[in-house]
Short mmCIF file of C-alpha atoms in Angstrom, two decimals:
data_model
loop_
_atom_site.label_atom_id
_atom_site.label_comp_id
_atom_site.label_asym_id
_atom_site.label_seq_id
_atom_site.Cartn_x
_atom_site.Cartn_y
_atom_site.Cartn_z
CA UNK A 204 172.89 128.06 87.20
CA UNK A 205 170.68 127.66 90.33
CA UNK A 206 170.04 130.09 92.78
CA UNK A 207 172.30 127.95 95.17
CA UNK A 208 175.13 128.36 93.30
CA UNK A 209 174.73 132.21 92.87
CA UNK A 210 174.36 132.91 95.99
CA UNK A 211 177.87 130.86 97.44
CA UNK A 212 179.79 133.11 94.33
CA UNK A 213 178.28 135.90 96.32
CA UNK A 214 179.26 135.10 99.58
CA UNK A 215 182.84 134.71 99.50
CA UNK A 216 184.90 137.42 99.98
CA UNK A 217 186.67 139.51 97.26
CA UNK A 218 190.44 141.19 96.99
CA UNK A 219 190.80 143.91 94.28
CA UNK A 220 194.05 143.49 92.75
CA UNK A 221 195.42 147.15 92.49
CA UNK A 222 197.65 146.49 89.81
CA UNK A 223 194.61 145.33 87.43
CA UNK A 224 191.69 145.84 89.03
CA UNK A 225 190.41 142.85 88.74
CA UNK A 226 187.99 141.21 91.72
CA UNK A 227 189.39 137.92 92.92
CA UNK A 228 187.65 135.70 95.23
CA UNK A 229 189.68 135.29 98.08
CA UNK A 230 188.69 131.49 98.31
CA UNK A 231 190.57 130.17 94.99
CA UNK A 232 190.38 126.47 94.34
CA UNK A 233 193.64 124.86 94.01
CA UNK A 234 194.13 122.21 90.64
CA UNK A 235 197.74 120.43 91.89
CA UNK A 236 196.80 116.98 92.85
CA UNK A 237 199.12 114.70 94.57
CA UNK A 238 199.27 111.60 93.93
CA UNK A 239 198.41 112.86 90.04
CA UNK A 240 195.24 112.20 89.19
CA UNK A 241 193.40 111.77 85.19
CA UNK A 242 192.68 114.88 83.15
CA UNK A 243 189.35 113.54 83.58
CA UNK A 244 189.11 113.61 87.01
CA UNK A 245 190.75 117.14 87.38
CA UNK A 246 188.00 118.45 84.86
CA UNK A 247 185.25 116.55 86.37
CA UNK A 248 186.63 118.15 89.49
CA UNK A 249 186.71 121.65 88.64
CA UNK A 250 182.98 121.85 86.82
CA UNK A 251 181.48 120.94 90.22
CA UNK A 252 183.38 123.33 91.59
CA UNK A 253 182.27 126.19 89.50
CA UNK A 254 178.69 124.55 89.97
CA UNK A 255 179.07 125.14 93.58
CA UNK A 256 180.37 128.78 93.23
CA UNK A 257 183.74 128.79 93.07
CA UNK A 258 185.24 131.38 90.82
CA UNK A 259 189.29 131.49 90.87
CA UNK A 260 191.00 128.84 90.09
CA UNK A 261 195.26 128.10 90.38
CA UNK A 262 197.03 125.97 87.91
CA UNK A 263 200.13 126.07 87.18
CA UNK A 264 202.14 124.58 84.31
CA UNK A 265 203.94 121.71 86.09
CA UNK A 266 200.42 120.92 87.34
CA UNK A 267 199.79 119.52 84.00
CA UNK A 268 196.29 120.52 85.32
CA UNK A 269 196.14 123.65 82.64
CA UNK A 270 194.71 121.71 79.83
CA UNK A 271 191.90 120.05 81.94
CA UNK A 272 191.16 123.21 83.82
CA UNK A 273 190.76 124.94 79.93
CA UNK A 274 188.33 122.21 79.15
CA UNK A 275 186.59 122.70 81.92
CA UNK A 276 186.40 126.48 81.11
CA UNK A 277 184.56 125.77 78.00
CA UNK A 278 182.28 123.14 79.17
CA UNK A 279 181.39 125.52 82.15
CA UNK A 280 180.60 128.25 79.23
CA UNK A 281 178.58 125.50 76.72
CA UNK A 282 176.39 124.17 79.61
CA UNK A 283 175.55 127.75 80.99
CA UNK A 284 177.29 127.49 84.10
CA UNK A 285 178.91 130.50 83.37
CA UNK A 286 178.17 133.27 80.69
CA UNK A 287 182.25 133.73 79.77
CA UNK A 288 185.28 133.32 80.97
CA UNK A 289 185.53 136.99 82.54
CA UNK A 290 183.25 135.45 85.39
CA UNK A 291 186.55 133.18 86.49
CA UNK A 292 189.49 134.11 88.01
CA UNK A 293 193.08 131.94 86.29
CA UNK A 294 196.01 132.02 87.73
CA UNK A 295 198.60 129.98 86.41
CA UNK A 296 202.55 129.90 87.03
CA UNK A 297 206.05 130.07 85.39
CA UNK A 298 208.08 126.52 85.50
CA UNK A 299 211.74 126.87 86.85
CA UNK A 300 213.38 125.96 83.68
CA UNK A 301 211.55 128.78 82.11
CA UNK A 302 213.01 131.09 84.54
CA UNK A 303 214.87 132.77 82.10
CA UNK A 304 214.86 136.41 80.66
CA UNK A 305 214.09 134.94 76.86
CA UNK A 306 211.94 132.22 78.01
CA UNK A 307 209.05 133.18 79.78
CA UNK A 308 206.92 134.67 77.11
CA UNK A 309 206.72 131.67 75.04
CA UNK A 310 206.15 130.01 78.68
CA UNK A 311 202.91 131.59 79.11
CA UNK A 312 202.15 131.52 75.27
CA UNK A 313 202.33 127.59 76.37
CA UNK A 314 199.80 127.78 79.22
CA UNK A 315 197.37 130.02 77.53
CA UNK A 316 197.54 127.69 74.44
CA UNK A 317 197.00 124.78 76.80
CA UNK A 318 194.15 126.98 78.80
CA UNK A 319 192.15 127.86 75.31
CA UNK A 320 192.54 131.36 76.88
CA UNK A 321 193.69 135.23 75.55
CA UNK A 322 194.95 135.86 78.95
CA UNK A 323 195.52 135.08 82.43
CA UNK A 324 194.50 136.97 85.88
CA UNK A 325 197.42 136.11 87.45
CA UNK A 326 201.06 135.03 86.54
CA UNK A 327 203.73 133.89 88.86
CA UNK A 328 207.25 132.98 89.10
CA UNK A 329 207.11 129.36 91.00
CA UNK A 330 209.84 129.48 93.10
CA UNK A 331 212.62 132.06 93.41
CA UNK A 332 215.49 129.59 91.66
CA UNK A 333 216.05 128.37 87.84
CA UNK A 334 216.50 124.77 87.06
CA UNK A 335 218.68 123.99 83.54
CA UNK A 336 216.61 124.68 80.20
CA UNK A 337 214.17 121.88 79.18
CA UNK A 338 213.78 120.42 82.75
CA UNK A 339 210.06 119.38 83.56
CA UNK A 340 209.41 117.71 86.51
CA UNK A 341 208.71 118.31 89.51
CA UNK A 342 210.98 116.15 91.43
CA UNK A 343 213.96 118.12 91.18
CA UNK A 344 217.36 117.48 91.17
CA UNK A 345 219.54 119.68 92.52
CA UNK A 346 222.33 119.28 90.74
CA UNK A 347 220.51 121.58 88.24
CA UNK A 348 219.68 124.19 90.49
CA UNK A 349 220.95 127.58 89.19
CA UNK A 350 220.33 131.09 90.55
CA UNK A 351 217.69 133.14 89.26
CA UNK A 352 218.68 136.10 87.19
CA UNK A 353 216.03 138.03 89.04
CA UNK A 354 216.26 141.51 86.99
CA UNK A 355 215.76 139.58 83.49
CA UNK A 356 212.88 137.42 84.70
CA UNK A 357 210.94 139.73 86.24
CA UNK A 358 211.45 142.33 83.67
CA UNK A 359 210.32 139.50 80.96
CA UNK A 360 207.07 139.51 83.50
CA UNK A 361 206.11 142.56 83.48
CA UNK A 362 206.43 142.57 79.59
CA UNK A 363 203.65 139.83 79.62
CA UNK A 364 201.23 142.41 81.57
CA UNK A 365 202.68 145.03 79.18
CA UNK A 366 201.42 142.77 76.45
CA UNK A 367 198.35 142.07 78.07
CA UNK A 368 198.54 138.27 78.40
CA UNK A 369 198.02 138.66 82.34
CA UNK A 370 196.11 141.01 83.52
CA UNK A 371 198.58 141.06 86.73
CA UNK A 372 201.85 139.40 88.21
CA UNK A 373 203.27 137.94 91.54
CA UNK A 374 205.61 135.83 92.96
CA UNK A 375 205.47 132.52 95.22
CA UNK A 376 207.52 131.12 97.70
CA UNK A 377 209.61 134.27 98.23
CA UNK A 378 210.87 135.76 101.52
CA UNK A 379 211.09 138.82 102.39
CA UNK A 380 214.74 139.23 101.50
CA UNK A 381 214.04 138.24 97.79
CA UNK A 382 210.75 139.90 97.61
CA UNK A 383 213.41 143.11 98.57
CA UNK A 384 215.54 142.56 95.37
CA UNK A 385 212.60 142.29 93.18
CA UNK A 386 210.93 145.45 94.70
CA UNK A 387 214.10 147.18 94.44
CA UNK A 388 213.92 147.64 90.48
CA UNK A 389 210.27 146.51 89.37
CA UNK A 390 208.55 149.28 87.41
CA UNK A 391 205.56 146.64 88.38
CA UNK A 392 205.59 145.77 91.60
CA UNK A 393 204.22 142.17 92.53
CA UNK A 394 200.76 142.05 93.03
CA UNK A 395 200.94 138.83 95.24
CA UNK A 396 203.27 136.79 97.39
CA UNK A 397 201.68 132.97 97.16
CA UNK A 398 203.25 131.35 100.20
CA UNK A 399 202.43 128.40 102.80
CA UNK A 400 200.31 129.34 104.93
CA UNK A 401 198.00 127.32 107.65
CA UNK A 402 197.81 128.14 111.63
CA UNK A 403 200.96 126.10 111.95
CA UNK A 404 203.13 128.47 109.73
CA UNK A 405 201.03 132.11 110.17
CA UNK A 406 203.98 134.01 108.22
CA UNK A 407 203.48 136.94 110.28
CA UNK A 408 206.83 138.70 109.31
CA UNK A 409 205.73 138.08 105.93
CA UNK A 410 202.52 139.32 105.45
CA UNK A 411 203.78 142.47 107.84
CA UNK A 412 206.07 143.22 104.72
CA UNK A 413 203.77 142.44 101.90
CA UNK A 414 201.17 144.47 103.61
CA UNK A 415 203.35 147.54 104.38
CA UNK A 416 204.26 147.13 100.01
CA UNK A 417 200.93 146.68 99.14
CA UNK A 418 201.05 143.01 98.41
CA UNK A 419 198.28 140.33 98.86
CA UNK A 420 199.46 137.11 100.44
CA UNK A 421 197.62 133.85 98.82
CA UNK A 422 198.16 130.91 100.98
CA UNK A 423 198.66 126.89 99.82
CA UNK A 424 198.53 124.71 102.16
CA UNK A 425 196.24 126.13 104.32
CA UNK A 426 195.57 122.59 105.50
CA UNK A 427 198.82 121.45 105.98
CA UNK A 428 199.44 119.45 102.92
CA UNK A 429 198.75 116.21 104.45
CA UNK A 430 199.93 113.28 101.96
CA UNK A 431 201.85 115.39 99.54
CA UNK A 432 205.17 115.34 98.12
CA UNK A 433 206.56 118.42 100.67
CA UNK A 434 205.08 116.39 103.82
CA UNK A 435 203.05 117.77 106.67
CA UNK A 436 202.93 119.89 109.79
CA UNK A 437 199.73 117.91 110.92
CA UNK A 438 197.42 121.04 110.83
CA UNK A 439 194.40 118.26 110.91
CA UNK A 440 195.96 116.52 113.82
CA UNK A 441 196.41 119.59 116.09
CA UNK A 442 194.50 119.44 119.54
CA UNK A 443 193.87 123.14 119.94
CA UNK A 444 192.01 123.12 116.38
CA UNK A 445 190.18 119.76 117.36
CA UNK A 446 189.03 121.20 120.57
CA UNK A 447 187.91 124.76 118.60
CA UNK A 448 185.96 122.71 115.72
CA UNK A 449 184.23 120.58 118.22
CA UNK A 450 183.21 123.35 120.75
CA UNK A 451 181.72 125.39 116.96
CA UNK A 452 180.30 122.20 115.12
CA UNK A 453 182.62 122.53 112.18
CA UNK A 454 185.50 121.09 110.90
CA UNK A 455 188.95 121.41 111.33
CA UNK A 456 189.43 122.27 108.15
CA UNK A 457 186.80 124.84 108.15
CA UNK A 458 188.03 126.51 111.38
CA UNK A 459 191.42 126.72 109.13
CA UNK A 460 189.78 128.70 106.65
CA UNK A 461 188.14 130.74 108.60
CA UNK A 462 190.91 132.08 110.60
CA UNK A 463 192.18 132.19 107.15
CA UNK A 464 189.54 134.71 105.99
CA UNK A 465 189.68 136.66 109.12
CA UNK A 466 192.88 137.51 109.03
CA UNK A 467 192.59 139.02 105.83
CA UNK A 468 194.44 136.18 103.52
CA UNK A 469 193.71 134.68 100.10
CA UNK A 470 193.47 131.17 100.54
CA UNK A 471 194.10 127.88 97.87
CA UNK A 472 191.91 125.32 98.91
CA UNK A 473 192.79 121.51 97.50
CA UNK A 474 189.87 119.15 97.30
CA UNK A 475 187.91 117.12 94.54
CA UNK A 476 185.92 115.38 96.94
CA UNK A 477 182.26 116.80 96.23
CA UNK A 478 181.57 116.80 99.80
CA UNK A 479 184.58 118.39 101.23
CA UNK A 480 184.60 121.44 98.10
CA UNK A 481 181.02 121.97 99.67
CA UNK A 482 182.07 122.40 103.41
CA UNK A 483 184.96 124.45 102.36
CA UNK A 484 182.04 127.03 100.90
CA UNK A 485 180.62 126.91 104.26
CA UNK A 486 182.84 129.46 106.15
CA UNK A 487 181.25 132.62 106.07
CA UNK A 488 178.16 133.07 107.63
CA UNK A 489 180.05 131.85 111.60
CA UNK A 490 182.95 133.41 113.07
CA UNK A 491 185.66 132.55 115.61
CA UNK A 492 185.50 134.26 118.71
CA UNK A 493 188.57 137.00 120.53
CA UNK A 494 189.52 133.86 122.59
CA UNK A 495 189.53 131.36 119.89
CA UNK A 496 191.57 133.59 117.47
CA UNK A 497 194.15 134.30 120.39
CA UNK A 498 194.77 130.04 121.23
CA UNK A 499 195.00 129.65 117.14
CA UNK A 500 197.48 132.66 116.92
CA UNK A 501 199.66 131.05 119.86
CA UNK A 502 200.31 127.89 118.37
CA UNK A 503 204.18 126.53 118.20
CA UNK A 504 205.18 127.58 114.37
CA UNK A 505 206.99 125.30 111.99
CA UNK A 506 206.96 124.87 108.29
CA UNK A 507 205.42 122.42 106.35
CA UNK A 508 206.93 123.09 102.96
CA UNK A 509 210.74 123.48 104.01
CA UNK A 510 212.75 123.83 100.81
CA UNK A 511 214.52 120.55 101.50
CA UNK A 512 214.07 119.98 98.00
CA UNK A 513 216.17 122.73 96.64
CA UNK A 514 218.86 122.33 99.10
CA UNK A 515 222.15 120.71 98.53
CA UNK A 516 225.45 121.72 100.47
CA UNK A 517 227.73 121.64 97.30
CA UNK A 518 224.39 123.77 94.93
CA UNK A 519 222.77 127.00 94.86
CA UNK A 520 221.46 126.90 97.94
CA UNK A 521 223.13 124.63 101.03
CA UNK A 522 220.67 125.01 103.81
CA UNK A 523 216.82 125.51 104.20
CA UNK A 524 217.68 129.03 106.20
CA UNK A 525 219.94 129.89 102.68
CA UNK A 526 216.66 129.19 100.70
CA UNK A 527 214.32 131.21 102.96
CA UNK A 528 217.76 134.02 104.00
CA UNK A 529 216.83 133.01 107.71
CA UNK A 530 212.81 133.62 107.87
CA UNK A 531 212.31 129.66 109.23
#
């Protein structure tokens, strides 16, 4: 690999996952496209991005992005791009209808099978609900909504790091309530809360509890999701950000991940446009000033990914401040 690309892996920032060890760039690169996308193009997308320097990667198995991002994995290795697979960081992610005690170690058996890999970095529970057995898709209906058993599924978790087929596990999408009932009983604690997370939804209350329990917070979104399934809380659109990017010479998106990275947040970043993976790489050698972190940090708050879709007023959950217990 050229000296380019060595020197971008070098410059993004690293989080040390207690519970493993493991270094994780801060900076992952996100695999969900929306609309979907070839196997192809997902692969085609993720060996440019390890050409460029990116190192940790998020897939999930609803993705359907797993099998691509494995191929990629052993192209990267064949061509020299990287020396093994220990140079990446893989997260991946339990499907609802595997939510079950007695199902989610033949879940991840799937993914790794479907990633050509021994094990993962990272495992985590999707979203804190299980659909019925057998159900995968993504557009779900709610009618087979059903509440997590928590105390199995998390139990079944920490047998796969037991096991050593992830080398550490987290959560996503939880609040602070539900990341309470999970810390109440783990003999592993989570190692990471993925949540939204842009200057339009900061989840301060959040990441003041995940901090104070020794949780990393990984942000998707960090955009705003613009064109996707969950909608958009026009991140890209915002004035104040405009007005910031223009005054620096950057993007909006890159001011986004910046304030991102300072304020001490894992980040998955969405892109297979060559150009755009590029300028998201291009974040750390500028910073924003006292005055422009204050006017970011003072925007109006709302969320882009609301729960709307897990919300039914005869199911599980009847309102979007039931799904998140109030934090909206």
């Amino acid at each position: 690999m050229g000296s380019g690309s060595e020197t971008t892996c070098l410059t993004i920032p690293e989080h040390v996952l207690t519970s493993s060890g493991r270094r994780m760039q801060r900076l992952g690169f996100g695999t969900a496209a929306y609309p979907l996308v070839t196997p192809e193009v997902t692969k085609a997308a993720i060996l440019q991005a390890i050409k460029l320097g990116y190192r940790h990667f998020d897939t999930a198995y609803i993705y359907g992005s797993e099998q691509p991002l494995g191929d990629a994995i052993v192209e990267a290795i064949s061509l020299g791009l990287i020396k093994s697979r220990d140079e990446l960081f893989i997260t991946s992610k339990l499907w609802c209808s595997d939510a079950y005690g007695d199902l989610v170690l033949p879940a991840i058996h799937r993914s790794l099978q479907n990633l050509k890999l021994e094990y993962l970095d990272l495992y985590l529970i999707h979203f804190p609900l299980s659909l019925e057995r057998g159900l995968y898709e993504f557009g779900v209906r709610k009618e087979a909504i059903v509440p997590m058993d928590f105390v199995s599924v998390w139990t079944a978790m920490e047998e796969c790091q037991r096991l050593g087929l992830t080398k550490s596990i987290g959560i996503s999408n939880f609040s602070c309530k539900k990341l309470a009932d999970i810390l109440a009983f783990a003999k592993i604690p989570p190692a990471v809360n993925q949540v939204e997370f842009n200057p339009l939804w900061n989840q301060k209350k959040l990441r003041e509890f995940c901090n104070a329990n020794g949780i990393l917070v990984i942000g998707y979104s960090p955009l705003g999701a613009s064109g996707t399934l969950w909608g958009s809380n026009q991140v890209l659109e915002n004035e104040v950000l405009k007005e910031i990017a223009d005054t620096k010479g950057k993007t909006v998106a890159q001011i986004c991940l910046r304030w991102a990275m300072e304020e001490g947040v894992g980040v998955i970043v969405k892109s297979f446009n060559g150009e755009r993976m590029k300028q998201n790489l291009e974040i750390f050698d500028w910073s924003l000033s006292e005055e422009e972190s204050k006017r970011i940090d003072q925007l109006p708050q709302s969320r882009c990914s609301t729960g709307e879709l897990f919300v039914d007023e005869h199911g599980t959950f009847k309102t979007v401040e039931e799904f998140w217990d109030g934090e909206v």
